PDB file of C-alpha atoms in Angstrom:
ATOM      1  CA  UNK A 149     101.792  70.206  15.649  1.00 41.00           C
ATOM      2  CA  UNK A 150     103.840  72.592  17.758  1.00 41.00           C
ATOM      3  CA  UNK A 151     102.395  75.558  15.876  1.00 41.00           C
ATOM      4  CA  UNK A 152      98.832  74.257  16.388  1.00 40.00           C
ATOM      5  CA  UNK A 153      99.386  73.808  20.124  1.00 40.00           C
ATOM      6  CA  UNK A 154     100.780  77.329  20.385  1.00 43.00           C
ATOM      7  CA  UNK A 155      97.664  78.751  18.758  1.00 44.00           C
ATOM      8  CA  UNK A 156      95.441  76.753  21.131  1.00 45.00           C
ATOM      9  CA  UNK A 157      97.329  78.019  24.156  1.00 48.00           C
ATOM     10  CA  UNK A 158      97.060  81.583  22.904  1.00 47.00           C
ATOM     11  CA  UNK A 159      93.311  81.177  22.373  1.00 44.00           C
ATOM     12  CA  UNK A 160      92.947  79.694  25.840  1.00 45.00           C
ATOM     13  CA  UNK A 161      94.802  82.624  27.426  1.00 47.00           C
ATOM     14  CA  UNK A 162      92.583  85.115  25.606  1.00 43.00           C
ATOM     15  CA  UNK A 163      89.526  83.235  26.853  1.00 47.00           C
ATOM     16  CA  UNK A 164      90.800  83.372  30.427  1.00 43.00           C
ATOM     17  CA  UNK A 165      91.403  87.097  30.234  1.00 42.00           C
ATOM     18  CA  UNK A 166      87.942  87.680  28.826  1.00 42.00           C
ATOM     19  CA  UNK A 167      86.377  85.573  31.568  1.00 42.00           C
ATOM     20  CA  UNK A 168      88.155  87.732  34.124  1.00 46.00           C
ATOM     21  CA  UNK A 169      86.601  90.855  32.623  1.00 46.00           C
ATOM     22  CA  UNK A 170      89.520  92.303  30.629  1.00 46.00           C
ATOM     23  CA  UNK A 171      88.659  94.845  27.986  1.00 47.00           C
ATOM     24  CA  UNK A 172      89.269  94.005  24.335  1.00 47.00           C
ATOM     25  CA  UNK A 173      91.941  96.677  24.045  1.00 48.00           C
ATOM     26  CA  UNK A 174      93.749  95.166  27.045  1.00 49.00           C
ATOM     27  CA  UNK A 175      93.769  91.774  25.317  1.00 45.00           C
ATOM     28  CA  UNK A 176      94.974  93.224  22.049  1.00 48.00           C
ATOM     29  CA  UNK A 177      97.728  94.965  23.997  1.00 48.00           C
ATOM     30  CA  UNK A 178      98.907  91.579  25.265  1.00 45.00           C
ATOM     31  CA  UNK A 179      98.404  89.608  22.072  1.00 46.00           C
ATOM     32  CA  UNK A 180      99.070  91.992  19.196  1.00 48.00           C
ATOM     33  CA  UNK A 181      98.125  90.535  15.814  1.00 43.00           C
ATOM     34  CA  UNK A 182     101.003  92.392  14.236  1.00 42.00           C
ATOM     35  CA  UNK A 183     103.426  90.196  16.152  1.00 46.00           C
ATOM     36  CA  UNK A 184     102.385  87.104  14.175  1.00 42.00           C
ATOM     37  CA  UNK A 185     103.264  86.179  10.586  1.00 37.00           C
ATOM     38  CA  UNK A 186     101.330  83.571   8.678  1.00 41.00           C
ATOM     39  CA  UNK A 187     103.460  81.669   6.170  1.00 44.00           C
ATOM     40  CA  UNK A 188     102.920  78.822   3.786  1.00 40.00           C
ATOM     41  CA  UNK A 189     105.887  76.506   3.136  1.00 43.00           C
ATOM     42  CA  UNK A 190     106.206  73.243   1.125  1.00 43.00           C
ATOM     43  CA  UNK A 191     102.465  73.029   0.633  1.00 45.00           C
ATOM     44  CA  UNK A 192     101.880  72.877   4.407  1.00 44.00           C
ATOM     45  CA  UNK A 193      99.897  75.628   6.044  1.00 42.00           C
ATOM     46  CA  UNK A 194     101.720  76.765   9.158  1.00 43.00           C
ATOM     47  CA  UNK A 195     101.684  79.636  11.557  1.00 42.00           C
ATOM     48  CA  UNK A 196     105.149  80.846  12.415  1.00 38.00           C
ATOM     49  CA  UNK A 197     105.463  82.930  15.526  1.00 37.00           C
ATOM     50  CA  UNK A 198     108.277  85.395  14.961  1.00 36.00           C
ATOM     51  CA  UNK A 199     107.817  87.491  18.037  1.00 38.00           C
ATOM     52  CA  UNK A 200     105.605  87.120  21.107  1.00 37.00           C
ATOM     53  CA  UNK A 201     105.054  90.015  23.393  1.00 36.00           C
ATOM     54  CA  UNK A 202     105.499  88.713  26.927  1.00 36.00           C
ATOM     55  CA  UNK A 203     104.006  90.737  29.759  1.00 38.00           C
ATOM     56  CA  UNK A 204     104.483  89.786  33.419  1.00 37.00           C
ATOM     57  CA  UNK A 205     101.387  88.390  35.092  1.00 35.00           C
ATOM     58  CA  UNK A 206     101.271  91.165  37.675  1.00 35.00           C
ATOM     59  CA  UNK A 207     100.985  93.819  34.944  1.00 31.00           C
ATOM     60  CA  UNK A 208      98.133  91.897  33.282  1.00 32.00           C
ATOM     61  CA  UNK A 209      96.277  91.676  36.582  1.00 30.00           C
ATOM     62  CA  UNK A 210      96.612  95.420  37.117  1.00 33.00           C
ATOM     63  CA  UNK A 211      94.786  95.977  33.829  1.00 32.00           C
ATOM     64  CA  UNK A 212      91.839  93.773  34.760  1.00 33.00           C
ATOM     65  CA  UNK A 213      90.277  96.379  37.068  1.00 33.00           C
ATOM     66  CA  UNK A 214      89.374  93.751  39.665  1.00 33.00           C
ATOM     67  CA  UNK A 215      87.416  95.222  42.556  1.00 39.00           C
ATOM     68  CA  UNK A 216      89.710  95.007  45.539  1.00 42.00           C
ATOM     69  CA  UNK A 217      89.747  96.662  48.914  1.00 44.00           C
ATOM     70  CA  UNK A 218      91.229 100.138  49.072  1.00 47.00           C
ATOM     71  CA  UNK A 219      92.001 102.677  51.719  1.00 51.00           C
ATOM     72  CA  UNK A 220      88.789 104.617  50.996  1.00 78.00           C
ATOM     73  CA  UNK A 221      86.712 102.094  52.992  1.00 90.00           C
ATOM     74  CA  UNK A 222      85.808 103.354  56.447  1.00 95.00           C
ATOM     75  CA  UNK A 223      84.680 101.021  59.228  1.00 96.00           C
ATOM     76  CA  UNK A 224      83.297 101.920  62.634  1.00 97.00           C
ATOM     77  CA  UNK A 225      83.603  99.793  65.771  1.00 97.00           C
ATOM     78  CA  UNK A 226      81.255  99.770  68.751  1.00 97.00           C
ATOM     79  CA  UNK A 227      81.400  97.222  71.537  1.00 96.00           C
ATOM     80  CA  UNK A 228      80.286  96.193  74.963  1.00 94.00           C
ATOM     81  CA  UNK A 229      83.001  97.138  77.437  1.00 94.00           C
ATOM     82  CA  UNK A 230      82.041  95.073  80.465  1.00 93.00           C
ATOM     83  CA  UNK A 231      83.743  91.869  79.279  1.00 92.00           C
ATOM     84  CA  UNK A 232      87.484  91.454  78.930  1.00 93.00           C
ATOM     85  CA  UNK A 233      87.210  88.868  76.144  1.00 93.00           C
ATOM     86  CA  UNK A 234      85.124  91.298  74.089  1.00 94.00           C
ATOM     87  CA  UNK A 235      87.765  94.013  74.468  1.00 95.00           C
ATOM     88  CA  UNK A 236      90.509  91.564  73.510  1.00 95.00           C
ATOM     89  CA  UNK A 237      88.573  90.694  70.362  1.00 96.00           C
ATOM     90  CA  UNK A 238      88.118  94.402  69.626  1.00 96.00           C
ATOM     91  CA  UNK A 239      91.884  94.903  69.868  1.00 96.00           C
ATOM     92  CA  UNK A 240      92.558  92.054  67.426  1.00 96.00           C
ATOM     93  CA  UNK A 241      90.001  93.415  64.967  1.00 96.00           C
ATOM     94  CA  UNK A 242      91.448  96.926  65.161  1.00 97.00           C
ATOM     95  CA  UNK A 243      94.985  95.688  64.494  1.00 96.00           C
ATOM     96  CA  UNK A 244      93.781  93.618  61.520  1.00 96.00           C
ATOM     97  CA  UNK A 245      91.941  96.558  59.959  1.00 96.00           C
ATOM     98  CA  UNK A 246      94.840  98.964  60.462  1.00 95.00           C
ATOM     99  CA  UNK A 247      97.220  96.469  58.824  1.00 94.00           C
ATOM    100  CA  UNK A 248      94.866  96.389  55.829  1.00 93.00           C
ATOM    101  CA  UNK A 249      94.813 100.162  55.466  1.00 92.00           C
ATOM    102  CA  UNK A 250      91.239 100.729  56.617  1.00 94.00           C
ATOM    103  CA  UNK A 251      90.080 104.089  57.964  1.00 95.00           C
ATOM    104  CA  UNK A 252      88.602 103.589  61.429  1.00 96.00           C
ATOM    105  CA  UNK A 253      86.029 105.208  63.685  1.00 97.00           C
ATOM    106  CA  UNK A 254      86.059 103.762  67.212  1.00 97.00           C
ATOM    107  CA  UNK A 255      83.321 104.603  69.690  1.00 97.00           C
ATOM    108  CA  UNK A 256      84.365 106.726  72.670  1.00 96.00           C
ATOM    109  CA  UNK A 257      83.274 104.141  75.246  1.00 95.00           C
ATOM    110  CA  UNK A 258      85.677 101.606  73.725  1.00 96.00           C
ATOM    111  CA  UNK A 259      88.498 104.140  73.531  1.00 96.00           C
ATOM    112  CA  UNK A 260      88.286 104.449  77.319  1.00 95.00           C
ATOM    113  CA  UNK A 261      89.366 100.788  77.455  1.00 95.00           C
ATOM    114  CA  UNK A 262      91.856 101.080  74.574  1.00 96.00           C
ATOM    115  CA  UNK A 263      93.399 104.555  74.930  1.00 96.00           C
ATOM    116  CA  UNK A 264      96.277 103.636  72.595  1.00 96.00           C
ATOM    117  CA  UNK A 265      93.817 104.101  69.708  1.00 96.00           C
ATOM    118  CA  UNK A 266      92.722 107.565  70.827  1.00 96.00           C
ATOM    119  CA  UNK A 267      93.396 109.010  67.357  1.00 96.00           C
ATOM    120  CA  UNK A 268      90.473 106.985  65.952  1.00 96.00           C
ATOM    121  CA  UNK A 269      87.924 108.134  68.540  1.00 96.00           C
ATOM    122  CA  UNK A 270      84.503 109.110  67.181  1.00 96.00           C
ATOM    123  CA  UNK A 271      81.300 108.988  69.282  1.00 96.00           C
ATOM    124  CA  UNK A 272      78.792 106.568  67.790  1.00 95.00           C
ATOM    125  CA  UNK A 273      76.349 109.448  67.324  1.00 95.00           C
ATOM    126  CA  UNK A 274      78.841 111.140  64.966  1.00 95.00           C
ATOM    127  CA  UNK A 275      79.950 108.102  62.947  1.00 96.00           C
ATOM    128  CA  UNK A 276      79.738 108.250  59.149  1.00 94.00           C
ATOM    129  CA  UNK A 277      81.366 104.902  58.311  1.00 95.00           C
ATOM    130  CA  UNK A 278      80.450 102.651  55.386  1.00 94.00           C
ATOM    131  CA  UNK A 279      79.747  99.863  57.863  1.00 95.00           C
ATOM    132  CA  UNK A 280      79.889  99.460  61.656  1.00 96.00           C
ATOM    133  CA  UNK A 281      81.153  96.365  63.452  1.00 96.00           C
ATOM    134  CA  UNK A 282      79.146  95.743  66.598  1.00 96.00           C
ATOM    135  CA  UNK A 283      80.823  93.464  69.144  1.00 96.00           C
ATOM    136  CA  UNK A 284      78.435  92.287  71.861  1.00 94.00           C
ATOM    137  CA  UNK A 285      75.015  90.777  72.399  1.00 91.00           C
ATOM    138  CA  UNK A 286      71.495  91.768  71.461  1.00 90.00           C
ATOM    139  CA  UNK A 287      71.520  94.800  73.747  1.00 89.00           C
ATOM    140  CA  UNK A 288      74.624  96.201  72.064  1.00 92.00           C
ATOM    141  CA  UNK A 289      73.131  95.597  68.628  1.00 91.00           C
ATOM    142  CA  UNK A 290      69.803  97.215  69.515  1.00 89.00           C
ATOM    143  CA  UNK A 291      71.505 100.273  70.978  1.00 90.00           C
ATOM    144  CA  UNK A 292      73.750 100.684  67.915  1.00 92.00           C
ATOM    145  CA  UNK A 293      70.809 100.177  65.563  1.00 89.00           C
ATOM    146  CA  UNK A 294      68.744 102.777  67.389  1.00 86.00           C
ATOM    147  CA  UNK A 295      71.463 105.392  66.852  1.00 91.00           C
ATOM    148  CA  UNK A 296      72.693 104.396  63.374  1.00 91.00           C
ATOM    149  CA  UNK A 297      69.383 103.540  61.689  1.00 86.00           C
ATOM    150  CA  UNK A 298      68.544 107.151  60.643  1.00 86.00           C
ATOM    151  CA  UNK A 299      71.945 107.306  58.889  1.00 90.00           C
ATOM    152  CA  UNK A 300      71.293 104.038  56.996  1.00 89.00           C
ATOM    153  CA  UNK A 301      74.671 102.627  58.111  1.00 93.00           C
ATOM    154  CA  UNK A 302      74.795  98.797  57.879  1.00 93.00           C
ATOM    155  CA  UNK A 303      75.757  96.860  61.016  1.00 94.00           C
ATOM    156  CA  UNK A 304      77.811  93.670  61.131  1.00 94.00           C
ATOM    157  CA  UNK A 305      77.292  92.121  64.567  1.00 93.00           C
ATOM    158  CA  UNK A 306      79.807  89.803  66.251  1.00 94.00           C
ATOM    159  CA  UNK A 307      78.436  87.672  69.071  1.00 93.00           C
ATOM    160  CA  UNK A 308      79.916  88.435  72.480  1.00 92.00           C
ATOM    161  CA  UNK A 309      76.681  88.166  74.391  1.00 85.00           C
ATOM    162  CA  UNK A 310      74.703  85.545  76.243  1.00 81.00           C
ATOM    163  CA  UNK A 311      72.151  84.685  73.559  1.00 79.00           C
ATOM    164  CA  UNK A 312      73.155  86.712  70.510  1.00 78.00           C
ATOM    165  CA  UNK A 313      69.855  86.228  68.691  1.00 83.00           C
ATOM    166  CA  UNK A 314      70.478  89.309  66.544  1.00 83.00           C
ATOM    167  CA  UNK A 315      74.179  88.716  65.922  1.00 87.00           C
ATOM    168  CA  UNK A 316      75.515  87.394  62.610  1.00 88.00           C
ATOM    169  CA  UNK A 317      79.088  86.217  63.233  1.00 92.00           C
ATOM    170  CA  UNK A 318      80.681  83.999  65.872  1.00 92.00           C
ATOM    171  CA  UNK A 319      84.056  85.185  67.241  1.00 92.00           C
ATOM    172  CA  UNK A 320      85.975  82.235  65.772  1.00 92.00           C
ATOM    173  CA  UNK A 321      84.786  83.194  62.268  1.00 93.00           C
ATOM    174  CA  UNK A 322      85.427  86.910  62.471  1.00 93.00           C
ATOM    175  CA  UNK A 323      88.667  87.146  60.487  1.00 94.00           C
ATOM    176  CA  UNK A 324      87.369  84.978  57.657  1.00 93.00           C
ATOM    177  CA  UNK A 325      84.341  87.257  57.626  1.00 93.00           C
ATOM    178  CA  UNK A 326      86.480  90.413  57.630  1.00 94.00           C
ATOM    179  CA  UNK A 327      88.504  89.131  54.680  1.00 93.00           C
ATOM    180  CA  UNK A 328      85.302  88.764  52.687  1.00 93.00           C
ATOM    181  CA  UNK A 329      84.131  92.170  53.849  1.00 93.00           C
ATOM    182  CA  UNK A 330      87.332  93.872  52.699  1.00 93.00           C
ATOM    183  CA  UNK A 331      87.001  92.183  49.305  1.00 91.00           C
ATOM    184  CA  UNK A 332      83.372  93.312  48.969  1.00 90.00           C
ATOM    185  CA  UNK A 333      82.172  89.705  49.096  1.00 91.00           C
ATOM    186  CA  UNK A 334      78.948  90.387  51.000  1.00 89.00           C
ATOM    187  CA  UNK A 335      75.369  91.545  50.632  1.00 88.00           C
ATOM    188  CA  UNK A 336      73.283  93.868  52.793  1.00 89.00           C
ATOM    189  CA  UNK A 337      70.162  92.365  54.333  1.00 88.00           C
ATOM    190  CA  UNK A 338      67.408  94.885  54.887  1.00 86.00           C
ATOM    191  CA  UNK A 339      65.026  94.355  57.787  1.00 83.00           C
ATOM    192  CA  UNK A 340      61.609  95.779  58.545  1.00 85.00           C
ATOM    193  CA  UNK A 341      61.489  98.271  61.399  1.00 85.00           C
ATOM    194  CA  UNK A 342      58.742  99.948  63.353  1.00 87.00           C
ATOM    195  CA  UNK A 343      58.220 103.704  63.370  1.00 88.00           C
ATOM    196  CA  UNK A 344      56.745 104.651  66.724  1.00 90.00           C
ATOM    197  CA  UNK A 345      55.136 107.985  67.568  1.00 91.00           C
ATOM    198  CA  UNK A 346      54.915 108.893  71.237  1.00 87.00           C
ATOM    199  CA  UNK A 347      55.443 112.017  73.360  1.00 89.00           C
ATOM    200  CA  UNK A 348      55.046 114.071  70.152  1.00 92.00           C
ATOM    201  CA  UNK A 349      58.059 112.515  68.437  1.00 91.00           C
ATOM    202  CA  UNK A 350      58.907 109.607  66.120  1.00 88.00           C
ATOM    203  CA  UNK A 351      61.332 106.814  67.014  1.00 83.00           C
ATOM    204  CA  UNK A 352      62.444 103.696  65.142  1.00 82.00           C
ATOM    205  CA  UNK A 353      62.658 100.269  66.766  1.00 83.00           C
ATOM    206  CA  UNK A 354      64.013  96.993  65.381  1.00 80.00           C
ATOM    207  CA  UNK A 355      62.619  94.137  67.429  1.00 77.00           C
ATOM    208  CA  UNK A 356      59.429  95.147  69.188  1.00 84.00           C
ATOM    209  CA  UNK A 357      57.728  97.869  71.163  1.00 87.00           C
ATOM    210  CA  UNK A 358      56.726  97.222  74.766  1.00 89.00           C
ATOM    211  CA  UNK A 359      53.987  99.325  76.360  1.00 88.00           C
ATOM    212  CA  UNK A 360      53.854  98.939  80.134  1.00 87.00           C
ATOM    213  CA  UNK A 361      53.112 100.900  83.261  1.00 85.00           C
ATOM    214  CA  UNK A 362      55.816 102.548  85.298  1.00 84.00           C
ATOM    215  CA  UNK A 363      53.914 101.536  88.436  1.00 83.00           C
ATOM    216  CA  UNK A 364      54.310  97.831  89.371  1.00 78.00           C
ATOM    217  CA  UNK A 365      51.102  95.766  89.641  1.00 79.00           C
ATOM    218  CA  UNK A 366      48.995  98.494  88.063  1.00 85.00           C
ATOM    219  CA  UNK A 367      46.829  97.370  85.113  1.00 90.00           C
ATOM    220  CA  UNK A 368      46.554  99.259  81.838  1.00 90.00           C
ATOM    221  CA  UNK A 369      43.454  99.802  79.729  1.00 92.00           C
ATOM    222  CA  UNK A 370      44.545  99.778  76.096  1.00 92.00           C
ATOM    223  CA  UNK A 371      42.640 100.147  72.832  1.00 93.00           C
ATOM    224  CA  UNK A 372      44.341  98.800  69.698  1.00 92.00           C
ATOM    225  CA  UNK A 373      43.444 100.263  66.314  1.00 93.00           C
ATOM    226  CA  UNK A 374      44.649  99.439  62.790  1.00 93.00           C
ATOM    227  CA  UNK A 375      43.908 102.065  60.128  1.00 93.00           C
ATOM    228  CA  UNK A 376      41.504 103.739  62.566  1.00 92.00           C
ATOM    229  CA  UNK A 377      39.579 100.485  63.015  1.00 94.00           C
ATOM    230  CA  UNK A 378      39.300  99.057  66.539  1.00 94.00           C
ATOM    231  CA  UNK A 379      41.001  95.643  66.741  1.00 93.00           C
ATOM    232  CA  UNK A 380      40.804  94.984  70.447  1.00 93.00           C
ATOM    233  CA  UNK A 381      40.341  96.478  73.884  1.00 94.00           C
ATOM    234  CA  UNK A 382      42.930  95.094  76.295  1.00 91.00           C
ATOM    235  CA  UNK A 383      43.275  95.223  80.047  1.00 92.00           C
ATOM    236  CA  UNK A 384      46.740  93.953  80.964  1.00 91.00           C
ATOM    237  CA  UNK A 385      50.052  94.661  82.650  1.00 89.00           C
ATOM    238  CA  UNK A 386      51.514  95.556  79.260  1.00 89.00           C
ATOM    239  CA  UNK A 387      51.491  95.001  75.523  1.00 90.00           C
ATOM    240  CA  UNK A 388      54.255  93.858  73.144  1.00 90.00           C
TER     241      UNK A 388
END
């Protein structure tokens, strides 16, 4: 009975390692068939374990090639700087990321408020991070998106605004969110954007485009076309 239980436990451990993604050669390294002798005694079939290779758990885990955070991840930080609570949150986030060995790029406007992190200063226009944390409201998000969109850099927005319609994370959840981020437990949500051509150049916008006069109380005459077909003629103060 003891022998039978030992075999079951060994089979269970192999199953666990396989479920965690271990390669067959890693398993055979842990449980080597040559370390077991099968003997028959007194007409009873038994499995006698003469030697069991014991490997510490931490060594086994190292061989599983689990995808964990590493120092190659680079994160940028942009933020509104007109609110003290936003800057305090920025400081906490920066300390957390440094403690976890993350390479940082911090926007110049935020460095003016946190000069002790001067060594990480990178203007948002020059950022090349894997992801950018955006601390603020919708205005902060829209500004960051306008600059970062051509580089295809994902934005994770933390709400420190009035409405925060475009933000994803509330301040009280930020460190739980960062833990998942550093362990690659996330997905990237792609959103439709508008390409706008005006003044002989193209621009990209996220939310909407507003056409309005620069002169108050002056009406505009607008013609709207889709695929060169007239949709509507509009006389109004503006058009969204």
